[in-house]
């Protein structure tokens, strides 16, 4: 992939917004890779947690938005507990989810979920899933 | 009959694993002249040494052998112990049965190792029987030092020696002392202004009564040896009388001709009569003769007309001064690798591609832009600046294989300086690794990234080109796995530190070693870091390899303490293992003179009563001789012998094998 680095993107409003709602300073990440190493679901992610941080540092929020990473994150906070700089990728991913959901764009349509699945899944999982995927 | 004692060391299991030390001791007792033998676990330990001293006294020993490790390790220890028991220390000899026997044999039945140890020890005994007691050589020491190089390391060394109450001659090639540090804007990690911390030291060096500054001078020739060096220094003509010049600067003001300033690295021009920078020490201008029309074509002469004290002399010539010193500190510093070698970065072709040192001048308040960051091509304030690290460093093919050590830190500093001066600017740094080992260094780099918004990109730049007034930088960011393109306004290269031009020639004049990059070699990289193989010559600063200011200063002080230790006694004691010439058989063929690597052999004339020379003889200068034995091998008439290792002794050892 070829990218063009632009100050306007690195310092863009959406990056500032993401930092504000997640409470994380993206610049703090020094790319040690501990989060990607410990994440229990990183193998399912199109962009690993540490690379999510990297693309955001470079101002490439669109790249991250296209990927499934934020929806795969289960919020177990393994990344946060291991991070030597005290960053929480989970918080950043939650922030990204919120930027989508707050626009009213649901990731899951409840009506499209099979009834059988809803009947069998534990109630707590369903509530959590709604909270995470639905605006 | 001699009375010899043999002490066999087990060295824990180092020797005892493959050598039956008890048997060695018993076998030795059977030899004529051996009156006492024993073996012990650690001869070098305090009880071991006590045992040795006691045995000498009780058995009235007149010579002793310690069969143990290499003489490099403990020869001094055992000789001291022997001396304490009243013996001549050179009557104590070491047999190496560890490095040359037990460590190289793996036979745990101990058969091979034991037999070999017995042979080796017997040979030493026979050599010892022919020993003659030797006395340490005393050499008078001249208590004045020469420091070559007036950068921060040299200044520090000179100040410390001077504070120790000894005279110092500080030789500097440029018209002012200060070196590369004088060029820097601010210094990491404390960000104090370089000039502000350097100039007080420069002034102190100028005012110190014990320091003689010889600026615009170079060392021509070095003769002699530790404690007694004779140095010839070329004082290049300044065309200005240093004694009478008041430093008013009128001449510089009136000089109508300008040329490129070497101090400003091509970013500014200076007058033909000049001081390199405003705080120059000494504050005496020099005339750049090749560019001066008066000196070249006898036209102009404005400076001489306006000079109040009339101290300009266009006829002044270079002169050689001779100084006698006891020790030399070499602190000749570094220079930067030519950036033109890396065509892909466009240095020299693209005006807005500059070196890190040039950036220092741009950021310096005494620099050509008065401290404002303005790019060289059009003087505009750059909004996007790309810094490229490892230009030449860690580049085996086109550059040097080593890391230049300071670039990571000064690049981080540059991004901070830039941010502090251009608040809305964006800096980018291409790096391979960030090497920030040092007190508060890592925190400093993180501050540049987290606080001052430097965008660090892990990867190298492969192309820099111009397009529509922008400098396009194309590189990689391996962390995101992408190829990166940046439209920059200015590019700064962190160029590799290399040794000074002519470093090799100076090393040859001094007789010190250097590596393939022409950095000077220390005697031992860990345990003797500021000494050279040539006794009396010490090193400090970047002439040994890349290092930062704190390290250079520490080395300057370390070298000074070595010099002061040498000067603390009137005479210096040296090992007496030196060559001696038999005057009756020497036929003055001078083969030894040619062979000697230390120039320790002199030609001596023998005169009759009328003063006519009747004969020539070789004579060994014991102050210089290192006891290597090359002359012994070269001598055709067998007139040279090495004390402690005479032919007679060596033959005795071989015969007993």
JSON list of N, CA, C and O in Angstrom, two decimals, chain B residues 144-149 168-173 212-223 229-237 317-325 327-328 506 509-510:
[
{"chain": "B", "resi": 144, "resn": "UNK", "atom": "N", "xyz": [55.05, 18.67, 32.01]},
{"chain": "B", "resi": 144, "resn": "UNK", "atom": "CA", "xyz": [54.24, 19.56, 31.17]},
{"chain": "B", "resi": 144, "resn": "UNK", "atom": "C", "xyz": [53.48, 18.66, 30.21]},
{"chain": "B", "resi": 144, "resn": "UNK", "atom": "O", "xyz": [54.00, 17.65, 29.78]},
{"chain": "B", "resi": 145, "resn": "UNK", "atom": "N", "xyz": [52.27, 19.04, 29.86]},
{"chain": "B", "resi": 145, "resn": "UNK", "atom": "CA", "xyz": [51.50, 18.19, 28.96]},
{"chain": "B", "resi": 145, "resn": "UNK", "atom": "C", "xyz": [51.14, 18.93, 27.68]},
{"chain": "B", "resi": 145, "resn": "UNK", "atom": "O", "xyz": [51.06, 20.16, 27.66]},
{"chain": "B", "resi": 146, "resn": "UNK", "atom": "N", "xyz": [50.95, 18.16, 26.63]},
{"chain": "B", "resi": 146, "resn": "UNK", "atom": "CA", "xyz": [50.48, 18.71, 25.36]},
{"chain": "B", "resi": 146, "resn": "UNK", "atom": "C", "xyz": [49.10, 18.14, 25.10]},
{"chain": "B", "resi": 146, "resn": "UNK", "atom": "O", "xyz": [48.89, 16.93, 25.22]},
{"chain": "B", "resi": 147, "resn": "UNK", "atom": "N", "xyz": [48.15, 18.99, 24.78]},
{"chain": "B", "resi": 147, "resn": "UNK", "atom": "CA", "xyz": [46.82, 18.52, 24.39]},
{"chain": "B", "resi": 147, "resn": "UNK", "atom": "C", "xyz": [46.62, 18.89, 22.94]},
{"chain": "B", "resi": 147, "resn": "UNK", "atom": "O", "xyz": [46.76, 20.06, 22.57]},
{"chain": "B", "resi": 148, "resn": "UNK", "atom": "N", "xyz": [46.33, 17.88, 22.10]},
{"chain": "B", "resi": 148, "resn": "UNK", "atom": "CA", "xyz": [46.14, 18.16, 20.68]},
{"chain": "B", "resi": 148, "resn": "UNK", "atom": "C", "xyz": [44.64, 18.17, 20.39]},
{"chain": "B", "resi": 148, "resn": "UNK", "atom": "O", "xyz": [43.96, 17.16, 20.52]},
{"chain": "B", "resi": 149, "resn": "UNK", "atom": "N", "xyz": [44.13, 19.33, 20.03]},
{"chain": "B", "resi": 149, "resn": "UNK", "atom": "CA", "xyz": [42.71, 19.47, 19.73]},
{"chain": "B", "resi": 149, "resn": "UNK", "atom": "C", "xyz": [42.01, 20.30, 20.78]},
{"chain": "B", "resi": 149, "resn": "UNK", "atom": "O", "xyz": [42.02, 19.95, 21.96]},
{"chain": "B", "resi": 168, "resn": "UNK", "atom": "N", "xyz": [50.19, 23.23, 30.60]},
{"chain": "B", "resi": 168, "resn": "UNK", "atom": "CA", "xyz": [49.58, 22.56, 29.45]},
{"chain": "B", "resi": 168, "resn": "UNK", "atom": "C", "xyz": [49.75, 23.42, 28.20]},
{"chain": "B", "resi": 168, "resn": "UNK", "atom": "O", "xyz": [49.59, 24.64, 28.26]},
{"chain": "B", "resi": 169, "resn": "UNK", "atom": "N", "xyz": [50.07, 22.76, 27.09]},
{"chain": "B", "resi": 169, "resn": "UNK", "atom": "CA", "xyz": [50.06, 23.46, 25.81]},
{"chain": "B", "resi": 169, "resn": "UNK", "atom": "C", "xyz": [48.88, 22.88, 25.04]},
{"chain": "B", "resi": 169, "resn": "UNK", "atom": "O", "xyz": [48.81, 21.68, 24.81]},
{"chain": "B", "resi": 170, "resn": "UNK", "atom": "N", "xyz": [47.94, 23.75, 24.68]},
{"chain": "B", "resi": 170, "resn": "UNK", "atom": "CA", "xyz": [46.75, 23.30, 23.95]},
{"chain": "B", "resi": 170, "resn": "UNK", "atom": "C", "xyz": [46.88, 23.73, 22.50]},
{"chain": "B", "resi": 170, "resn": "UNK", "atom": "O", "xyz": [46.90, 24.92, 22.19]},
{"chain": "B", "resi": 171, "resn": "UNK", "atom": "N", "xyz": [47.00, 22.74, 21.62]},
{"chain": "B", "resi": 171, "resn": "UNK", "atom": "CA", "xyz": [47.18, 23.04, 20.20]},
{"chain": "B", "resi": 171, "resn": "UNK", "atom": "C", "xyz": [45.87, 22.87, 19.45]},
{"chain": "B", "resi": 171, "resn": "UNK", "atom": "O", "xyz": [45.20, 21.85, 19.60]},
{"chain": "B", "resi": 172, "resn": "UNK", "atom": "N", "xyz": [45.48, 23.87, 18.69]},
{"chain": "B", "resi": 172, "resn": "UNK", "atom": "CA", "xyz": [44.23, 23.82, 17.92]},
{"chain": "B", "resi": 172, "resn": "UNK", "atom": "C", "xyz": [44.52, 24.24, 16.48]},
{"chain": "B", "resi": 172, "resn": "UNK", "atom": "O", "xyz": [45.21, 25.22, 16.25]},
{"chain": "B", "resi": 173, "resn": "UNK", "atom": "N", "xyz": [43.96, 23.48, 15.55]},
{"chain": "B", "resi": 173, "resn": "UNK", "atom": "CA", "xyz": [44.19, 23.73, 14.13]},
{"chain": "B", "resi": 173, "resn": "UNK", "atom": "C", "xyz": [43.49, 24.99, 13.64]},
{"chain": "B", "resi": 173, "resn": "UNK", "atom": "O", "xyz": [44.00, 25.74, 12.83]},
{"chain": "B", "resi": 212, "resn": "UNK", "atom": "N", "xyz": [48.83, 27.31, 27.80]},
{"chain": "B", "resi": 212, "resn": "UNK", "atom": "CA", "xyz": [49.30, 28.10, 26.67]},
{"chain": "B", "resi": 212, "resn": "UNK", "atom": "C", "xyz": [48.47, 27.68, 25.47]},
{"chain": "B", "resi": 212, "resn": "UNK", "atom": "O", "xyz": [48.50, 26.52, 25.08]},
{"chain": "B", "resi": 213, "resn": "UNK", "atom": "N", "xyz": [47.71, 28.62, 24.90]},
{"chain": "B", "resi": 213, "resn": "UNK", "atom": "CA", "xyz": [46.90, 28.30, 23.73]},
{"chain": "B", "resi": 213, "resn": "UNK", "atom": "C", "xyz": [47.73, 28.51, 22.47]},
{"chain": "B", "resi": 213, "resn": "UNK", "atom": "O", "xyz": [48.29, 29.58, 22.26]},
{"chain": "B", "resi": 214, "resn": "UNK", "atom": "N", "xyz": [47.82, 27.49, 21.65]},
{"chain": "B", "resi": 214, "resn": "UNK", "atom": "CA", "xyz": [48.46, 27.66, 20.35]},
{"chain": "B", "resi": 214, "resn": "UNK", "atom": "C", "xyz": [47.40, 27.37, 19.30]},
{"chain": "B", "resi": 214, "resn": "UNK", "atom": "O", "xyz": [47.22, 26.23, 18.87]},
{"chain": "B", "resi": 215, "resn": "UNK", "atom": "N", "xyz": [46.63, 28.41, 18.91]},
{"chain": "B", "resi": 215, "resn": "UNK", "atom": "CA", "xyz": [45.60, 28.20, 17.90]},
{"chain": "B", "resi": 215, "resn": "UNK", "atom": "C", "xyz": [46.22, 28.37, 16.52]},
{"chain": "B", "resi": 215, "resn": "UNK", "atom": "O", "xyz": [47.31, 28.94, 16.38]},
{"chain": "B", "resi": 216, "resn": "UNK", "atom": "N", "xyz": [45.48, 27.91, 15.51]},
{"chain": "B", "resi": 216, "resn": "UNK", "atom": "CA", "xyz": [45.95, 27.98, 14.12]},
{"chain": "B", "resi": 216, "resn": "UNK", "atom": "C", "xyz": [47.30, 27.26, 14.00]},
{"chain": "B", "resi": 216, "resn": "UNK", "atom": "O", "xyz": [48.20, 27.70, 13.30]},
{"chain": "B", "resi": 217, "resn": "UNK", "atom": "N", "xyz": [47.43, 26.17, 14.74]},
{"chain": "B", "resi": 217, "resn": "UNK", "atom": "CA", "xyz": [48.72, 25.45, 14.81]},
{"chain": "B", "resi": 217, "resn": "UNK", "atom": "C", "xyz": [48.49, 23.96, 14.64]},
{"chain": "B", "resi": 217, "resn": "UNK", "atom": "O", "xyz": [47.42, 23.45, 14.96]},
{"chain": "B", "resi": 218, "resn": "UNK", "atom": "N", "xyz": [49.50, 23.28, 14.16]},
{"chain": "B", "resi": 218, "resn": "UNK", "atom": "CA", "xyz": [49.38, 21.83, 14.00]},
{"chain": "B", "resi": 218, "resn": "UNK", "atom": "C", "xyz": [50.66, 21.14, 14.43]},
{"chain": "B", "resi": 218, "resn": "UNK", "atom": "O", "xyz": [51.75, 21.70, 14.29]},
{"chain": "B", "resi": 219, "resn": "UNK", "atom": "N", "xyz": [50.51, 19.92, 14.95]},
{"chain": "B", "resi": 219, "resn": "UNK", "atom": "CA", "xyz": [51.68, 19.15, 15.38]},
{"chain": "B", "resi": 219, "resn": "UNK", "atom": "C", "xyz": [52.39, 18.61, 14.14]},
{"chain": "B", "resi": 219, "resn": "UNK", "atom": "O", "xyz": [51.77, 17.98, 13.28]},
{"chain": "B", "resi": 220, "resn": "UNK", "atom": "N", "xyz": [53.69, 18.91, 14.03]},
{"chain": "B", "resi": 220, "resn": "UNK", "atom": "CA", "xyz": [54.45, 18.49, 12.86]},
{"chain": "B", "resi": 220, "resn": "UNK", "atom": "C", "xyz": [55.18, 17.18, 13.11]},
{"chain": "B", "resi": 220, "resn": "UNK", "atom": "O", "xyz": [55.21, 16.29, 12.28]},
{"chain": "B", "resi": 221, "resn": "UNK", "atom": "N", "xyz": [55.82, 17.09, 14.31]},
{"chain": "B", "resi": 221, "resn": "UNK", "atom": "CA", "xyz": [56.70, 15.96, 14.54]},
{"chain": "B", "resi": 221, "resn": "UNK", "atom": "C", "xyz": [56.73, 15.66, 16.03]},
{"chain": "B", "resi": 221, "resn": "UNK", "atom": "O", "xyz": [56.69, 16.58, 16.86]},
{"chain": "B", "resi": 222, "resn": "UNK", "atom": "N", "xyz": [56.75, 14.38, 16.36]},
{"chain": "B", "resi": 222, "resn": "UNK", "atom": "CA", "xyz": [56.84, 13.98, 17.78]},
{"chain": "B", "resi": 222, "resn": "UNK", "atom": "C", "xyz": [58.00, 13.01, 17.93]},
{"chain": "B", "resi": 222, "resn": "UNK", "atom": "O", "xyz": [58.08, 12.02, 17.22]},
{"chain": "B", "resi": 223, "resn": "UNK", "atom": "N", "xyz": [58.90, 13.33, 18.83]},
{"chain": "B", "resi": 223, "resn": "UNK", "atom": "CA", "xyz": [60.02, 12.43, 19.14]},
{"chain": "B", "resi": 223, "resn": "UNK", "atom": "C", "xyz": [60.00, 12.12, 20.61]},
{"chain": "B", "resi": 223, "resn": "UNK", "atom": "O", "xyz": [59.36, 12.81, 21.39]},
{"chain": "B", "resi": 229, "resn": "UNK", "atom": "N", "xyz": [58.88, 13.77, 25.78]},
{"chain": "B", "resi": 229, "resn": "UNK", "atom": "CA", "xyz": [58.57, 13.97, 24.37]},
{"chain": "B", "resi": 229, "resn": "UNK", "atom": "C", "xyz": [59.10, 15.32, 23.90]},
{"chain": "B", "resi": 229, "resn": "UNK", "atom": "O", "xyz": [59.08, 16.29, 24.65]},
{"chain": "B", "resi": 230, "resn": "UNK", "atom": "N", "xyz": [59.58, 15.34, 22.66]},
{"chain": "B", "resi": 230, "resn": "UNK", "atom": "CA", "xyz": [59.92, 16.61, 22.02]},
{"chain": "B", "resi": 230, "resn": "UNK", "atom": "C", "xyz": [58.98, 16.78, 20.85]},
{"chain": "B", "resi": 230, "resn": "UNK", "atom": "O", "xyz": [58.92, 15.92, 19.97]},
{"chain": "B", "resi": 231, "resn": "UNK", "atom": "N", "xyz": [58.21, 17.86, 20.87]},
{"chain": "B", "resi": 231, "resn": "UNK", "atom": "CA", "xyz": [57.17, 18.04, 19.86]},
{"chain": "B", "resi": 231, "resn": "UNK", "atom": "C", "xyz": [57.44, 19.30, 19.06]},
{"chain": "B", "resi": 231, "resn": "UNK", "atom": "O", "xyz": [57.75, 20.35, 19.63]},
{"chain": "B", "resi": 232, "resn": "UNK", "atom": "N", "xyz": [57.37, 19.17, 17.74]},
{"chain": "B", "resi": 232, "resn": "UNK", "atom": "CA", "xyz": [57.51, 20.36, 16.90]},
{"chain": "B", "resi": 232, "resn": "UNK", "atom": "C", "xyz": [56.11, 20.76, 16.43]},
{"chain": "B", "resi": 232, "resn": "UNK", "atom": "O", "xyz": [55.36, 19.95, 15.90]},
{"chain": "B", "resi": 233, "resn": "UNK", "atom": "N", "xyz": [55.77, 22.01, 16.67]},
{"chain": "B", "resi": 233, "resn": "UNK", "atom": "CA", "xyz": [54.43, 22.50, 16.34]},
{"chain": "B", "resi": 233, "resn": "UNK", "atom": "C", "xyz": [54.55, 23.60, 15.29]},
{"chain": "B", "resi": 233, "resn": "UNK", "atom": "O", "xyz": [55.32, 24.55, 15.46]},
{"chain": "B", "resi": 234, "resn": "UNK", "atom": "N", "xyz": [53.78, 23.44, 14.22]},
{"chain": "B", "resi": 234, "resn": "UNK", "atom": "CA", "xyz": [53.79, 24.47, 13.18]},
{"chain": "B", "resi": 234, "resn": "UNK", "atom": "C", "xyz": [52.74, 25.52, 13.53]},
{"chain": "B", "resi": 234, "resn": "UNK", "atom": "O", "xyz": [51.56, 25.21, 13.67]},
{"chain": "B", "resi": 235, "resn": "UNK", "atom": "N", "xyz": [53.20, 26.75, 13.68]},
{"chain": "B", "resi": 235, "resn": "UNK", "atom": "CA", "xyz": [52.27, 27.84, 13.94]},
{"chain": "B", "resi": 235, "resn": "UNK", "atom": "C", "xyz": [52.00, 28.53, 12.62]},
{"chain": "B", "resi": 235, "resn": "UNK", "atom": "O", "xyz": [52.85, 29.27, 12.11]},
{"chain": "B", "resi": 236, "resn": "UNK", "atom": "N", "xyz": [50.82, 28.27, 12.06]},
{"chain": "B", "resi": 236, "resn": "UNK", "atom": "CA", "xyz": [50.49, 28.87, 10.77]},
{"chain": "B", "resi": 236, "resn": "UNK", "atom": "C", "xyz": [50.38, 30.38, 10.95]},
{"chain": "B", "resi": 236, "resn": "UNK", "atom": "O", "xyz": [49.92, 30.86, 11.98]},
{"chain": "B", "resi": 237, "resn": "UNK", "atom": "N", "xyz": [50.78, 31.08, 9.92]},
{"chain": "B", "resi": 237, "resn": "UNK", "atom": "CA", "xyz": [50.80, 32.53, 10.03]},
{"chain": "B", "resi": 237, "resn": "UNK", "atom": "C", "xyz": [49.38, 33.10, 10.05]},
{"chain": "B", "resi": 237, "resn": "UNK", "atom": "O", "xyz": [48.58, 32.82, 9.18]},
{"chain": "B", "resi": 317, "resn": "UNK", "atom": "N", "xyz": [55.30, 34.90, 8.47]},
{"chain": "B", "resi": 317, "resn": "UNK", "atom": "CA", "xyz": [55.47, 33.56, 7.91]},
{"chain": "B", "resi": 317, "resn": "UNK", "atom": "C", "xyz": [55.18, 32.48, 8.96]},
{"chain": "B", "resi": 317, "resn": "UNK", "atom": "O", "xyz": [55.23, 32.75, 10.16]},
{"chain": "B", "resi": 318, "resn": "UNK", "atom": "N", "xyz": [54.91, 31.26, 8.47]},
{"chain": "B", "resi": 318, "resn": "UNK", "atom": "CA", "xyz": [54.70, 30.14, 9.38]},
{"chain": "B", "resi": 318, "resn": "UNK", "atom": "C", "xyz": [55.98, 29.92, 10.18]},
{"chain": "B", "resi": 318, "resn": "UNK", "atom": "O", "xyz": [57.07, 30.11, 9.65]},
{"chain": "B", "resi": 319, "resn": "UNK", "atom": "N", "xyz": [55.85, 29.51, 11.42]},
{"chain": "B", "resi": 319, "resn": "UNK", "atom": "CA", "xyz": [57.07, 29.15, 12.15]},
{"chain": "B", "resi": 319, "resn": "UNK", "atom": "C", "xyz": [56.88, 27.87, 12.95]},
{"chain": "B", "resi": 319, "resn": "UNK", "atom": "O", "xyz": [55.76, 27.48, 13.26]},
{"chain": "B", "resi": 320, "resn": "UNK", "atom": "N", "xyz": [58.01, 27.23, 13.21]},
{"chain": "B", "resi": 320, "resn": "UNK", "atom": "CA", "xyz": [57.97, 25.98, 13.96]},
{"chain": "B", "resi": 320, "resn": "UNK", "atom": "C", "xyz": [58.46, 26.26, 15.38]},
{"chain": "B", "resi": 320, "resn": "UNK", "atom": "O", "xyz": [59.51, 26.86, 15.56]},
{"chain": "B", "resi": 321, "resn": "UNK", "atom": "N", "xyz": [57.67, 25.84, 16.36]},
{"chain": "B", "resi": 321, "resn": "UNK", "atom": "CA", "xyz": [58.14, 25.95, 17.74]},
{"chain": "B", "resi": 321, "resn": "UNK", "atom": "C", "xyz": [58.35, 24.55, 18.29]},
{"chain": "B", "resi": 321, "resn": "UNK", "atom": "O", "xyz": [57.65, 23.61, 17.92]},
{"chain": "B", "resi": 322, "resn": "UNK", "atom": "N", "xyz": [59.34, 24.41, 19.16]},
{"chain": "B", "resi": 322, "resn": "UNK", "atom": "CA", "xyz": [59.62, 23.10, 19.75]},
{"chain": "B", "resi": 322, "resn": "UNK", "atom": "C", "xyz": [59.26, 23.14, 21.22]},
{"chain": "B", "resi": 322, "resn": "UNK", "atom": "O", "xyz": [59.63, 24.08, 21.93]},
{"chain": "B", "resi": 323, "resn": "UNK", "atom": "N", "xyz": [58.52, 22.15, 21.67]},
{"chain": "B", "resi": 323, "resn": "UNK", "atom": "CA", "xyz": [58.12, 22.07, 23.07]},
{"chain": "B", "resi": 323, "resn": "UNK", "atom": "C", "xyz": [58.51, 20.72, 23.64]},
{"chain": "B", "resi": 323, "resn": "UNK", "atom": "O", "xyz": [58.45, 19.71, 22.96]},
{"chain": "B", "resi": 324, "resn": "UNK", "atom": "N", "xyz": [58.95, 20.74, 24.89]},
{"chain": "B", "resi": 324, "resn": "UNK", "atom": "CA", "xyz": [59.28, 19.50, 25.58]},
{"chain": "B", "resi": 324, "resn": "UNK", "atom": "C", "xyz": [58.16, 19.18, 26.57]},
{"chain": "B", "resi": 324, "resn": "UNK", "atom": "O", "xyz": [57.83, 20.01, 27.42]},
{"chain": "B", "resi": 325, "resn": "UNK", "atom": "N", "xyz": [57.57, 18.02, 26.41]},
{"chain": "B", "resi": 325, "resn": "UNK", "atom": "CA", "xyz": [56.47, 17.64, 27.30]},
{"chain": "B", "resi": 325, "resn": "UNK", "atom": "C", "xyz": [56.66, 16.21, 27.81]},
{"chain": "B", "resi": 325, "resn": "UNK", "atom": "O", "xyz": [57.40, 15.43, 27.24]},
{"chain": "B", "resi": 327, "resn": "UNK", "atom": "N", "xyz": [53.77, 14.25, 28.65]},
{"chain": "B", "resi": 327, "resn": "UNK", "atom": "CA", "xyz": [52.62, 13.43, 28.26]},
{"chain": "B", "resi": 327, "resn": "UNK", "atom": "C", "xyz": [51.83, 14.16, 27.18]},
{"chain": "B", "resi": 327, "resn": "UNK", "atom": "O", "xyz": [51.90, 15.39, 27.07]},
{"chain": "B", "resi": 328, "resn": "UNK", "atom": "N", "xyz": [51.10, 13.39, 26.39]},
{"chain": "B", "resi": 328, "resn": "UNK", "atom": "CA", "xyz": [50.31, 13.97, 25.30]},
{"chain": "B", "resi": 328, "resn": "UNK", "atom": "C", "xyz": [48.88, 13.44, 25.38]},
{"chain": "B", "resi": 328, "resn": "UNK", "atom": "O", "xyz": [48.67, 12.25, 25.55]},
{"chain": "B", "resi": 506, "resn": "UNK", "atom": "N", "xyz": [48.51, 11.74, 11.66]},
{"chain": "B", "resi": 506, "resn": "UNK", "atom": "CA", "xyz": [48.86, 12.15, 13.03]},
{"chain": "B", "resi": 506, "resn": "UNK", "atom": "C", "xyz": [49.18, 10.92, 13.88]},
{"chain": "B", "resi": 506, "resn": "UNK", "atom": "O", "xyz": [50.13, 10.93, 14.67]},
{"chain": "B", "resi": 509, "resn": "UNK", "atom": "N", "xyz": [52.60, 9.87, 13.24]},
{"chain": "B", "resi": 509, "resn": "UNK", "atom": "CA", "xyz": [53.58, 10.76, 13.89]},
{"chain": "B", "resi": 509, "resn": "UNK", "atom": "C", "xyz": [53.71, 10.41, 15.37]},
{"chain": "B", "resi": 509, "resn": "UNK", "atom": "O", "xyz": [54.78, 10.50, 15.96]},
{"chain": "B", "resi": 510, "resn": "UNK", "atom": "N", "xyz": [52.57, 10.04, 15.99]},
{"chain": "B", "resi": 510, "resn": "UNK", "atom": "CA", "xyz": [52.56, 9.78, 17.43]},
{"chain": "B", "resi": 510, "resn": "UNK", "atom": "C", "xyz": [52.93, 8.33, 17.75]},
{"chain": "B", "resi": 510, "resn": "UNK", "atom": "O", "xyz": [53.30, 8.02, 18.88]}
]
